[in-house]
PDB file of C-alpha atoms in Angstrom:
ATOM      1  CA  MET R   1      92.669  26.982 237.132  1.00 53.00           C
ATOM      2  CA  LEU R   2      89.777  28.939 235.292  1.00 52.00           C
ATOM      3  CA  THR R   3      91.527  28.774 231.981  1.00 61.00           C
ATOM      4  CA  SER R   4      93.337  25.221 232.687  1.00 58.00           C
ATOM      5  CA  ARG R   5      92.640  22.644 230.055  1.00 67.00           C
ATOM      6  CA  ASP R   6      93.955  19.972 232.676  1.00 81.00           C
ATOM      7  CA  ILE R   7      90.574  19.460 234.019  1.00 90.00           C
ATOM      8  CA  ASN R   8      88.049  17.450 232.100  1.00 93.00           C
ATOM      9  CA  HIS R   9      85.129  17.763 234.314  1.00 95.00           C
ATOM     10  CA  PHE R  10      84.381  20.723 236.256  1.00 96.00           C
ATOM     11  CA  VAL R  11      81.659  23.538 237.426  1.00 97.00           C
ATOM     12  CA  ASP R  12      81.849  27.066 237.325  1.00 97.00           C
ATOM     13  CA  GLU R  13      80.433  29.420 239.552  1.00 98.00           C
ATOM     14  CA  GLU R  14      79.879  32.945 239.978  1.00 98.00           C
ATOM     15  CA  PRO R  15      79.855  34.718 243.411  1.00 98.00           C
ATOM     16  CA  ASP R  16      76.085  34.287 244.437  1.00 98.00           C
ATOM     17  CA  ILE R  17      75.358  34.289 248.138  1.00 98.00           C
ATOM     18  CA  ASN R  18      71.996  32.374 247.007  1.00 98.00           C
ATOM     19  CA  ARG R  19      74.061  29.425 245.641  1.00 98.00           C
ATOM     20  CA  ASN R  20      77.754  29.497 247.311  1.00 98.00           C
ATOM     21  CA  PRO R  21      79.786  31.184 249.488  1.00 98.00           C
ATOM     22  CA  PHE R  22      82.465  32.417 246.932  1.00 98.00           C
ATOM     23  CA  MET R  23      83.988  35.805 246.673  1.00 97.00           C
ATOM     24  CA  LYS R  24      85.476  35.274 243.157  1.00 97.00           C
ATOM     25  CA  LYS R  25      84.555  33.398 240.132  1.00 97.00           C
ATOM     26  CA  THR R  26      85.305  29.681 241.195  1.00 97.00           C
ATOM     27  CA  ARG R  27      85.941  26.621 239.167  1.00 95.00           C
ATOM     28  CA  ILE R  28      85.387  23.327 240.907  1.00 97.00           C
ATOM     29  CA  ASP R  29      87.333  20.362 239.989  1.00 96.00           C
ATOM     30  CA  CYS R  30      85.075  17.387 239.357  1.00 97.00           C
ATOM     31  CA  ASP R  31      88.223  15.119 238.315  1.00 96.00           C
ATOM     32  CA  LYS R  32      89.210  14.224 241.476  1.00 95.00           C
ATOM     33  CA  VAL R  33      88.062  13.980 245.164  1.00 96.00           C
ATOM     34  CA  PHE R  34      90.319  14.196 248.255  1.00 97.00           C
ATOM     35  CA  CYS R  35      89.370  12.072 251.200  1.00 97.00           C
ATOM     36  CA  THR R  36      89.904  11.502 254.989  1.00 97.00           C
ATOM     37  CA  SER R  37      88.124   8.992 257.124  1.00 97.00           C
ATOM     38  CA  SER R  38      89.374   9.729 260.851  1.00 97.00           C
ATOM     39  CA  LEU R  39      89.367  13.511 261.076  1.00 97.00           C
ATOM     40  CA  VAL R  40      86.506  15.758 262.418  1.00 96.00           C
ATOM     41  CA  TYR R  41      85.998  19.230 260.849  1.00 96.00           C
ATOM     42  CA  PRO R  42      84.585  21.679 263.132  1.00 96.00           C
ATOM     43  CA  ASP R  43      81.777  23.879 262.019  1.00 95.00           C
ATOM     44  CA  SER R  44      84.375  26.901 262.834  1.00 94.00           C
ATOM     45  CA  MET R  45      86.080  26.230 259.690  1.00 95.00           C
ATOM     46  CA  LYS R  46      82.890  27.067 257.915  1.00 95.00           C
ATOM     47  CA  THR R  47      82.657  30.330 256.028  1.00 95.00           C
ATOM     48  CA  THR R  48      80.571  32.814 257.941  1.00 95.00           C
ATOM     49  CA  ARG R  49      78.967  34.192 254.790  1.00 95.00           C
ATOM     50  CA  ARG R  50      77.327  30.668 253.733  1.00 96.00           C
ATOM     51  CA  PRO R  51      78.221  27.267 255.393  1.00 96.00           C
ATOM     52  CA  ASP R  52      77.297  25.235 252.317  1.00 97.00           C
ATOM     53  CA  VAL R  53      76.270  25.263 248.446  1.00 98.00           C
ATOM     54  CA  SER R  54      72.732  25.386 247.079  1.00 98.00           C
ATOM     55  CA  GLU R  55      71.350  21.993 246.238  1.00 98.00           C
ATOM     56  CA  ASP R  56      71.662  22.733 242.479  1.00 98.00           C
ATOM     57  CA  VAL R  57      75.364  23.566 242.595  1.00 98.00           C
ATOM     58  CA  MET R  58      75.680  20.239 244.736  1.00 98.00           C
ATOM     59  CA  GLN R  59      73.847  18.212 242.033  1.00 98.00           C
ATOM     60  CA  LYS R  60      75.911  19.951 239.220  1.00 98.00           C
ATOM     61  CA  VAL R  61      79.190  18.965 241.061  1.00 98.00           C
ATOM     62  CA  GLU R  62      77.747  15.249 241.416  1.00 97.00           C
ATOM     63  CA  SER R  63      76.636  14.770 238.166  1.00 97.00           C
ATOM     64  CA  GLU R  64      80.089  16.083 236.735  1.00 97.00           C
ATOM     65  CA  LEU R  65      81.910  13.641 239.388  1.00 96.00           C
ATOM     66  CA  LEU R  66      80.159  10.888 238.274  1.00 95.00           C
ATOM     67  CA  ASP R  67      80.211  11.657 234.349  1.00 95.00           C
ATOM     68  CA  ASP R  68      83.546   9.680 233.742  1.00 92.00           C
ATOM     69  CA  GLY R  69      84.413   8.826 237.183  1.00 93.00           C
ATOM     70  CA  TYR R  70      87.274  10.433 239.281  1.00 96.00           C
ATOM     71  CA  ALA R  71      90.372  10.076 241.000  1.00 96.00           C
ATOM     72  CA  GLN R  72      90.330   9.468 244.717  1.00 97.00           C
ATOM     73  CA  ASN R  73      93.241  10.938 246.703  1.00 97.00           C
ATOM     74  CA  ASN R  74      93.647   9.717 250.265  1.00 98.00           C
ATOM     75  CA  LEU R  75      95.066  12.740 252.189  1.00 98.00           C
ATOM     76  CA  ASN R  76      97.452  12.204 255.140  1.00 98.00           C
ATOM     77  CA  GLU R  77      95.564  12.720 258.296  1.00 97.00           C
ATOM     78  CA  ASN R  78      98.660  13.522 260.585  1.00 96.00           C
ATOM     79  CA  GLU R  79      99.850  15.917 258.227  1.00 97.00           C
ATOM     80  CA  LEU R  80      96.568  17.884 258.077  1.00 97.00           C
ATOM     81  CA  ARG R  81      96.525  17.708 261.652  1.00 96.00           C
ATOM     82  CA  SER R  82     100.003  19.143 261.891  1.00 96.00           C
ATOM     83  CA  LEU R  83      98.913  21.914 259.606  1.00 96.00           C
ATOM     84  CA  ASN R  84      95.592  22.832 261.310  1.00 96.00           C
ATOM     85  CA  PRO R  85      95.443  21.647 265.130  1.00 94.00           C
ATOM     86  CA  VAL R  86      91.494  22.410 265.269  1.00 96.00           C
ATOM     87  CA  LEU R  87      91.233  18.999 263.492  1.00 97.00           C
ATOM     88  CA  ASN R  88      90.627  16.153 265.655  1.00 94.00           C
ATOM     89  CA  MET R  89      90.644  12.281 265.120  1.00 94.00           C
ATOM     90  CA  ILE R  90      87.344  10.332 265.616  1.00 93.00           C
TER      91      ILE R  90
END
């Protein structure tokens, strides 16, 4: 994905515990978002290295998302629950 030309908007991040929990160089695709509306994601699913990304990373992602817009992909929540039983419905 790091060399893909199919992505127009993205943020590349090097591993840096002060900014992100990534263990390897990571490309965040900002051409699309994946959505659910009725699922609860427990904190136990978060990484133990760092449970979030820095404000700077989040601002870069949001800026790229808003630049030309993005595709919204609604995920099948029942399929997600069947793949990961720790997910619960609201």
